[in-house]
Coordinates of C-alpha atoms and ligand atoms in Angstrom, one line a residue:
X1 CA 41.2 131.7 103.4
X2 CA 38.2 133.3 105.4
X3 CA 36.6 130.9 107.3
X4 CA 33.9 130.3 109.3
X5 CA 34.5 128.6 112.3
X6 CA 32.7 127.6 116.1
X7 CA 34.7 127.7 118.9
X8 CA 33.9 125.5 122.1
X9 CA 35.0 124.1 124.6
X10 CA 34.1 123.1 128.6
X11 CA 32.7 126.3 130.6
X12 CA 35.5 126.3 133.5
X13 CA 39.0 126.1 133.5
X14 CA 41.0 125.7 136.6
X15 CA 45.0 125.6 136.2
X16 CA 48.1 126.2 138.4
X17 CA 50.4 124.4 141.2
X18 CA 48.0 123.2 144.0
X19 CA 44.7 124.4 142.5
X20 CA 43.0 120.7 143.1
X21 CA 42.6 122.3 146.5
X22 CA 39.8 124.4 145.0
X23 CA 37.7 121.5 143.8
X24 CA 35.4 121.0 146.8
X25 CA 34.0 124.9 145.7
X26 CA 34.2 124.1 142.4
X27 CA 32.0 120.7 143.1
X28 CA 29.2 122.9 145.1
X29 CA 29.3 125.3 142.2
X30 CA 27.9 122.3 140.3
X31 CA 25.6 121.3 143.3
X32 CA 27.6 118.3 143.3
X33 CA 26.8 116.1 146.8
X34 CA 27.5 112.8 146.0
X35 CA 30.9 112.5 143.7
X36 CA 31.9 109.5 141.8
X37 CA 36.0 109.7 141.2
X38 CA 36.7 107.3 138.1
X39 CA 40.7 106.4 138.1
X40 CA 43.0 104.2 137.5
X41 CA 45.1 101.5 139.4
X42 CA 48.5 103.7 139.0
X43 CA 46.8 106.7 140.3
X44 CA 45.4 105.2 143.3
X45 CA 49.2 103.8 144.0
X46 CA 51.0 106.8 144.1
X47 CA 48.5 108.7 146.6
X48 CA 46.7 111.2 144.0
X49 CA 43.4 109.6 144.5
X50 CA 43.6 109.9 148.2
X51 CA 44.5 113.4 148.3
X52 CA 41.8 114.4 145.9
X53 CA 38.9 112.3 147.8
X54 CA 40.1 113.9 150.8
X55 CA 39.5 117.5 149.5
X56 CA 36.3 116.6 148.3
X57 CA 35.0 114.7 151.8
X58 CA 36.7 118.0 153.9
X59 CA 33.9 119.8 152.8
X60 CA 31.3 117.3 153.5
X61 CA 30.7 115.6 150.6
X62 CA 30.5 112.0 150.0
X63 CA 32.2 109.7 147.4
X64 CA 32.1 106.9 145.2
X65 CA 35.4 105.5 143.4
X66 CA 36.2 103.4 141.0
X67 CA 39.9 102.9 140.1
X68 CA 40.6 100.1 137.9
X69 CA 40.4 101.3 134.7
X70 CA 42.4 99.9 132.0
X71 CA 44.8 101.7 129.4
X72 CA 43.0 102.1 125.9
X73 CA 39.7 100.9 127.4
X74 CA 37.6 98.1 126.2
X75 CA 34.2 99.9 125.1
X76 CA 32.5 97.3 127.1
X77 CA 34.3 98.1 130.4
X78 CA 32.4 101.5 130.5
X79 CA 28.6 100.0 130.9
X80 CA 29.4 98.7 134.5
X81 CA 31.2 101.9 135.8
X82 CA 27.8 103.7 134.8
X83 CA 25.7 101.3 136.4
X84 CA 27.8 102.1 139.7
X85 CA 27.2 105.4 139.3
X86 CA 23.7 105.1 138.6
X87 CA 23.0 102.7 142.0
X88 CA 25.2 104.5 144.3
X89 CA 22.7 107.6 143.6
X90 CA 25.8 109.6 142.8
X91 CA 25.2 113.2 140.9
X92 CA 28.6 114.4 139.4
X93 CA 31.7 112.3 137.8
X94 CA 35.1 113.4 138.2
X95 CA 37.4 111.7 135.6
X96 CA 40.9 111.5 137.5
X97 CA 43.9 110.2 135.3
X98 CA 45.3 110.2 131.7
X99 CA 43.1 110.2 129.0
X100 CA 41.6 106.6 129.8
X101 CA 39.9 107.9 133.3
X102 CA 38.4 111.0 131.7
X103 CA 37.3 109.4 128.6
X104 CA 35.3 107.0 130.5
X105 CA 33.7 109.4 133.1
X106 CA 32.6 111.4 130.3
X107 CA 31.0 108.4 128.9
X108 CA 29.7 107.6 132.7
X109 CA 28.4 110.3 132.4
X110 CA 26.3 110.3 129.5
X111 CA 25.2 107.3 130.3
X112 CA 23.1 108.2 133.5
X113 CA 20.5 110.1 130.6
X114 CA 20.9 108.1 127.9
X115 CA 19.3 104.3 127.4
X116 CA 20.6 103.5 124.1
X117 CA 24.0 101.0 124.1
X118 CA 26.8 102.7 124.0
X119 CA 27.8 101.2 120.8
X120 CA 25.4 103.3 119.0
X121 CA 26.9 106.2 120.4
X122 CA 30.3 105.6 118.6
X123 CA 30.9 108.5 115.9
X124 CA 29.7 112.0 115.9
X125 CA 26.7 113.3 117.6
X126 CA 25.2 110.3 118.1
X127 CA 24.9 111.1 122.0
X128 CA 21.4 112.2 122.7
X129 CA 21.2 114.1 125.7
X130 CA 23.1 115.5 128.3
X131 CA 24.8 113.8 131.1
X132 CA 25.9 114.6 134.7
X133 CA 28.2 117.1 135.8
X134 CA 31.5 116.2 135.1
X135 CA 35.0 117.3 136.2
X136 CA 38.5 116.1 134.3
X137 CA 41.7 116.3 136.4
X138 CA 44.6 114.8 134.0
X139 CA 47.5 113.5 135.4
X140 CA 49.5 113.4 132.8
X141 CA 50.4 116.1 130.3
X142 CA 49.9 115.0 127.0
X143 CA 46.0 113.7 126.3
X144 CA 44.1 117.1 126.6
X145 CA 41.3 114.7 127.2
X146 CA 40.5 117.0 130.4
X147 CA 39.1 120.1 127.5
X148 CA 38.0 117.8 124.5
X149 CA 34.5 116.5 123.5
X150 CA 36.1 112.6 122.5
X151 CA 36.3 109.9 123.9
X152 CA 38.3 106.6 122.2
X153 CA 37.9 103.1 123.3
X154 CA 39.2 99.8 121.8
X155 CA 37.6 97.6 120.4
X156 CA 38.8 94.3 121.2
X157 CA 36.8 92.2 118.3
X158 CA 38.1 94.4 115.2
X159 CA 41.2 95.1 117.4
X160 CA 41.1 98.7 117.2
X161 CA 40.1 102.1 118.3
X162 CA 37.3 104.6 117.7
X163 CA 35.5 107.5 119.2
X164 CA 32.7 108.9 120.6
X165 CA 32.5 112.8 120.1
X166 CA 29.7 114.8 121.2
X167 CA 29.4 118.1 122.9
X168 CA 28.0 116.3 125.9
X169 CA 31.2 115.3 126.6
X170 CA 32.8 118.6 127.3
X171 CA 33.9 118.3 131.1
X172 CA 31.4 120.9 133.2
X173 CA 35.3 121.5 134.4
X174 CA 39.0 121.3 133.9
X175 CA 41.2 121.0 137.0
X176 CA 44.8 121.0 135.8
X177 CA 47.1 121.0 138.6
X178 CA 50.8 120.2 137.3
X179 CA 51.4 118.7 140.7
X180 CA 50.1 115.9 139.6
X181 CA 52.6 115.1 137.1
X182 CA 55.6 115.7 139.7
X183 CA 55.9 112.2 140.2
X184 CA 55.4 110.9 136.6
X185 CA 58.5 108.7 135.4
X186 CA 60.6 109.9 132.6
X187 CA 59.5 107.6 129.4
X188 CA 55.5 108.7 130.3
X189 CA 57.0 112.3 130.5
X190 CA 58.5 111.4 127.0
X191 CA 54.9 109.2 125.5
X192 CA 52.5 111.5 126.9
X193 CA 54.3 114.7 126.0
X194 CA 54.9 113.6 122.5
X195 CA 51.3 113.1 122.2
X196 CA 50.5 116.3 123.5
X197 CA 53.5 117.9 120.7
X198 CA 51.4 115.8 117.6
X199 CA 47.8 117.3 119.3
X200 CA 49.2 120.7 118.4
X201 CA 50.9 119.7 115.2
X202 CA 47.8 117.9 113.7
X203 CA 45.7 120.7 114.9
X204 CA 47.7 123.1 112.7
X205 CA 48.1 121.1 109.7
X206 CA 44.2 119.7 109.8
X207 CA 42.0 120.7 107.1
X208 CA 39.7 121.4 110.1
X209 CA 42.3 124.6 111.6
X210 CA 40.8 127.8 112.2
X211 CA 42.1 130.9 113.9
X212 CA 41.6 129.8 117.3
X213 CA 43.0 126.3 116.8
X214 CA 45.6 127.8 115.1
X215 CA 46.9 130.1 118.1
X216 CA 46.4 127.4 120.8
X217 CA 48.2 124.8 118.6
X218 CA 51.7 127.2 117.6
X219 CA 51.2 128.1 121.0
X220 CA 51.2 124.4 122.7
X221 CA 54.0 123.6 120.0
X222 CA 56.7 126.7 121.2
X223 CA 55.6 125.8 124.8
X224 CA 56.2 121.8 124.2
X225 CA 59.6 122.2 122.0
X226 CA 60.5 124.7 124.7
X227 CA 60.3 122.5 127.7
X228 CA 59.8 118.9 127.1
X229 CA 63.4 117.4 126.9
X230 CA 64.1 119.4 130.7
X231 CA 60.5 117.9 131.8
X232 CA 61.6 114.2 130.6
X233 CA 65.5 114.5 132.3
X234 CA 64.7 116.3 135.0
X235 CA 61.6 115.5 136.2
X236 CA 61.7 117.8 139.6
X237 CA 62.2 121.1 137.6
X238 CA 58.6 122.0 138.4
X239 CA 58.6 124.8 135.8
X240 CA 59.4 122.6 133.4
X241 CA 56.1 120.8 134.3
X242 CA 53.9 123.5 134.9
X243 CA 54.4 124.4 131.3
X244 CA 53.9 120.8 129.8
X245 CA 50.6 120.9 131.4
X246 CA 49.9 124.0 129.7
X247 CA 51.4 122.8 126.5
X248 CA 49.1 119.7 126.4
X249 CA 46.2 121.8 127.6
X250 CA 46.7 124.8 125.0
X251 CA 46.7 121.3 122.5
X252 CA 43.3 119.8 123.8
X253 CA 41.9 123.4 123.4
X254 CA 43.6 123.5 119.5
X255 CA 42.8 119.7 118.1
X256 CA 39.5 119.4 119.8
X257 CA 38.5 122.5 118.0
X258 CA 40.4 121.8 114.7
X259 CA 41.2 117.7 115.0
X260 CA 43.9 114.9 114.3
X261 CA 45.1 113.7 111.3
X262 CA 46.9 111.3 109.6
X263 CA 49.4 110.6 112.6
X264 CA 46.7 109.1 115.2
X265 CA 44.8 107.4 112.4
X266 CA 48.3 105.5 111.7
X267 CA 49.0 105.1 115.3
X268 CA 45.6 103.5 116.3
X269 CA 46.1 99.9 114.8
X270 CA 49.8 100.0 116.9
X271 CA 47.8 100.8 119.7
X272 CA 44.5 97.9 119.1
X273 CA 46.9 95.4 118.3
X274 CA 49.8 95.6 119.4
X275 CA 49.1 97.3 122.7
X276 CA 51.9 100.1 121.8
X277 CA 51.7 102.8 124.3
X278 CA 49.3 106.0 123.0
X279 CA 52.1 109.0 122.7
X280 CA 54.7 106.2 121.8
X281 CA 52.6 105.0 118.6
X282 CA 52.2 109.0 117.3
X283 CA 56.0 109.0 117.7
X284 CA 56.9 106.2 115.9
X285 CA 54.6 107.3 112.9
X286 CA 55.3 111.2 113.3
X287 CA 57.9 111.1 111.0
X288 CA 57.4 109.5 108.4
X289 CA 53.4 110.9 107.9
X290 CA 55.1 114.3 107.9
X291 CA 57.5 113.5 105.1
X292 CA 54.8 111.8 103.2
X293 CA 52.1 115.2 103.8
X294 CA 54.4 118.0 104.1
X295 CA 53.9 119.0 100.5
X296 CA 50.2 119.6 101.5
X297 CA 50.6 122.7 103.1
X298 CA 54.4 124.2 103.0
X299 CA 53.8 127.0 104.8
X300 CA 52.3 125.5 107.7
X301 CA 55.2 123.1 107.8
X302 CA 57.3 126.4 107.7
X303 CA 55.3 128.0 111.0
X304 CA 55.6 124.6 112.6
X305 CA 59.1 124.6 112.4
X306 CA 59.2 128.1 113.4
X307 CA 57.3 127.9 116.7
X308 CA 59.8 125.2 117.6
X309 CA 62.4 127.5 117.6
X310 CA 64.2 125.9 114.3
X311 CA 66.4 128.2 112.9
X312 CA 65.2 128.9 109.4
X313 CA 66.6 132.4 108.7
X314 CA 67.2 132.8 104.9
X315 CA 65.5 129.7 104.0
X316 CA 63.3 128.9 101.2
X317 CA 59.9 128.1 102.1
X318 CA 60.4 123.9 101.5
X319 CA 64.0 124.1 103.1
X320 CA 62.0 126.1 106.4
X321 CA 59.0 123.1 106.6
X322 CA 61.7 120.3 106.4
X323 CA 63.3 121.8 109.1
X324 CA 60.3 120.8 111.1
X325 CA 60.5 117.2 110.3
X326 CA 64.2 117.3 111.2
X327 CA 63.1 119.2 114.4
X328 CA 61.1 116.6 115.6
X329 CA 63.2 113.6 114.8
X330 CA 65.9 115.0 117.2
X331 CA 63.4 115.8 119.9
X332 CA 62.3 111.9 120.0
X333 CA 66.0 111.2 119.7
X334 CA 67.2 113.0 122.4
X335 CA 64.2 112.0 124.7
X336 CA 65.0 108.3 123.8
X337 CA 61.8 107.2 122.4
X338 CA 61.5 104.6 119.5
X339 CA 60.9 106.2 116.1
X340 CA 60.9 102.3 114.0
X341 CA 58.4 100.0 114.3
X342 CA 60.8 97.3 113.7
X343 CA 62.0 98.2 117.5
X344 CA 59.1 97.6 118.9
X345 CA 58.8 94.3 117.5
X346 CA 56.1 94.7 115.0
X347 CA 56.3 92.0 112.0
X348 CA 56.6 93.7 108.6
X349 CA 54.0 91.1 107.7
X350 CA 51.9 93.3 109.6
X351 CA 51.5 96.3 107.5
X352 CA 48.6 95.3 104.4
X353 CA 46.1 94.9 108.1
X354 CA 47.6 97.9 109.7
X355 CA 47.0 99.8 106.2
X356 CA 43.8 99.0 105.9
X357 CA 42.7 99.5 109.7
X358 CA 44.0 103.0 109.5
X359 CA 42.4 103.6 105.7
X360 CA 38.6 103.2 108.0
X361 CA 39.8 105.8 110.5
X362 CA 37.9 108.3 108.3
X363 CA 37.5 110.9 110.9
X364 CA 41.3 111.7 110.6
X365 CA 42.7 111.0 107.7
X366 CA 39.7 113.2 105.7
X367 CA 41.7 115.9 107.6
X368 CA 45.4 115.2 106.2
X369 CA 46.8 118.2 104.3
X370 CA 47.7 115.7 102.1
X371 CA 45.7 113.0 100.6
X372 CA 46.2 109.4 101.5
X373 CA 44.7 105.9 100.2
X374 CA 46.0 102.3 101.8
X375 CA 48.3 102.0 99.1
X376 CA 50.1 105.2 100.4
X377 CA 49.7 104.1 104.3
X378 CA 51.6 100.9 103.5
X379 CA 54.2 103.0 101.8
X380 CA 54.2 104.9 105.3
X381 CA 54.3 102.0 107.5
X382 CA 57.1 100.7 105.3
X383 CA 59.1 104.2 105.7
X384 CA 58.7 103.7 109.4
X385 CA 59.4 100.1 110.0
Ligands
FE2_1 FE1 46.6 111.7 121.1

């Protein structure tokens, strides 16, 4: 198909072993003097916020911090962060973290120039203007958060999860240091880097691809197959990290130009109600949404299972894409994740509320190679009970 497509993304890109150490230049490129680091209790434990405040004040510049933020944010945490910000007379916001710390200092962010309640901002270009400088340094390697223009939040009263997307949101810059991730424990490794494997799968399969999604995304899906399973069980082997970070960024760069599908609209309700893990819901439904969609689009199945380095030599075109269902079933098998929701304690009873829940996350599912109503999304949450 010839398609028309824009390509964006945040202006600067920073990425190797040690390259937080350039982040004090980077901050006066963006005439940044007083910096306001967003994080999260974990961070702040294991030394990382220390180490990057202490860049940032060796070149004379002051800080701010904030580090309790919360996993899958409550929207209404966000509004007293930016009012932090806003009396502290700070004039950049560096998101530090998994996805939760950068998705709220982008939101910080906006918020300094923008009066309306955030709620209103929920959905797609509803944020009016721009916001401060801002700079994302994940932690992790799996949310691509640090390149994308979305940020999701829970919302505790319908228990579950939207987003805000705007172009405001793109990070001024990306710092992605895999040092970071060095000292990550192995089932994170295993959540977050499954995330980052369904980023680039979604992005491929979307009804949204286009030829630049489509390169990032094989690209982040060879790199992921490649080296996620040495990344979870042997944590020091620092090449194995260096090229999960660049997995999960090459994903940000692929879904936040393309987007998700039917997997994250399927794993959100696990997430606002059940309080399941992020990369570990999208593994538990992976699965099954790819038997259920894969007769969308055969011949993206087919590359998928490809770029994973499935063997599919002399294989018919539905034989090839259902090697890429069997390809990632033994990846979360042999990285010891979950793959039934009955494991992870979720009633059955559940399912009609879960369906329905997902059925509203419109954004994604519109997306699905295949199409999907609640009847079908029951069927799936059956599949994967
Ligand atoms: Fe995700």
């Amino acid at each position: 198909m010839l398609k028309n497509f824009r390509y964006s993304g945040p202006s600067d890109i920073l990425f190797g072993v040690d390259v937080h150490r350039e982040l004090g230049a980077k901050i006066g490129e963006l005439n940044g003097n007083r910096v306001f680091v967003i994080t999260d209790p974990g961070v702040a434990k294991v030394g990382i916020l220390e180490k990057v405040l202490k860049v940032i004040r060796d070149k004379g510049i002051a800080t701010g911090f904030y580090d309790g933020v919360v996993p899958e944010p409550p929207i209404e945490s966000v509004q007293e962060i930016a009012s932090k910000v806003r009396q502290g007379g700070f004039d950049l916001v560096i998101g530090l973290g998994g996805g939760s710390p950068m998705d709220v200092a982008k939101v910080v962010s906006v918020l300094q120039s923008n009066d309306d309640p955030i709620e209103s901002m929920v959905g797609t270009g509803n944020v009016r203007n721009r916001g401060l400088p801002t700079i994302t340094i994940p932690t992790t390697a799996g949310t691509g958060s640090e390149v994308t223009q979305i940020a999701i939040f829970t919302f505790e009263k319908e228990q579950t999860k939207k987003g805000i997307v705007s172009p405001f949101l793109f990070a001024s810059a990306a710092v992605v240091d895999p040092v970071f991730t060095y000292d990550l424990p192995s089932h994170i490794t295993a959540h977050t880097g499954m995330d980052a494997l369904v980023h680039a799968i979604e992005a491929y399969l979307s009804l949204k691809a286009n030829p630049m999604s489509d390169m990032y995304a094989l690209e982040a899906i060879g790199v992921i197959s490649k080296y996620i399973r040495k990344a979870v069980h042997n944590g020091e082997d620092i090449e194995a990290r260096y090229f999960m970070s660049l997995g999960s960024l090459q994903a940000g760069l692929a879904f936040s130009n393309s987007s998700t599908a039917a997997v994250h609209a399927l794993a959100y309700p696990l997430g606002g109600t059940f309080h399941i893990p992020h990369g570990l819901s999208n593994t538990l439904m992976l699965k099954s949404v790819m038997e259920y969609s894969f007769s969308g689009n055969l011949a993206r199945y087919a590359d998928i299972a490809a770029a994973m380095g499935e063997n599919i030599d002399g294989f018919s075109e539905r034989e090839a894409a259902l090697r890429s269902i069997e390809g990632v079933e033994n990846l979360a098998i042999d990285l010891g994740v979950p793959t039934k929701l009955r494991e992870m304690g979720i009633p059955r009873e559940a399912i009609p509320k879960m369906a329905e829940d997902a059925s509203r996350q419109t954004r994604l599912i519109l997306q699905n190679p295949r199409r999907l109503g609640v009847e079908d999304i029951e069927k799936i949450y059956h599949n994967a009970w």
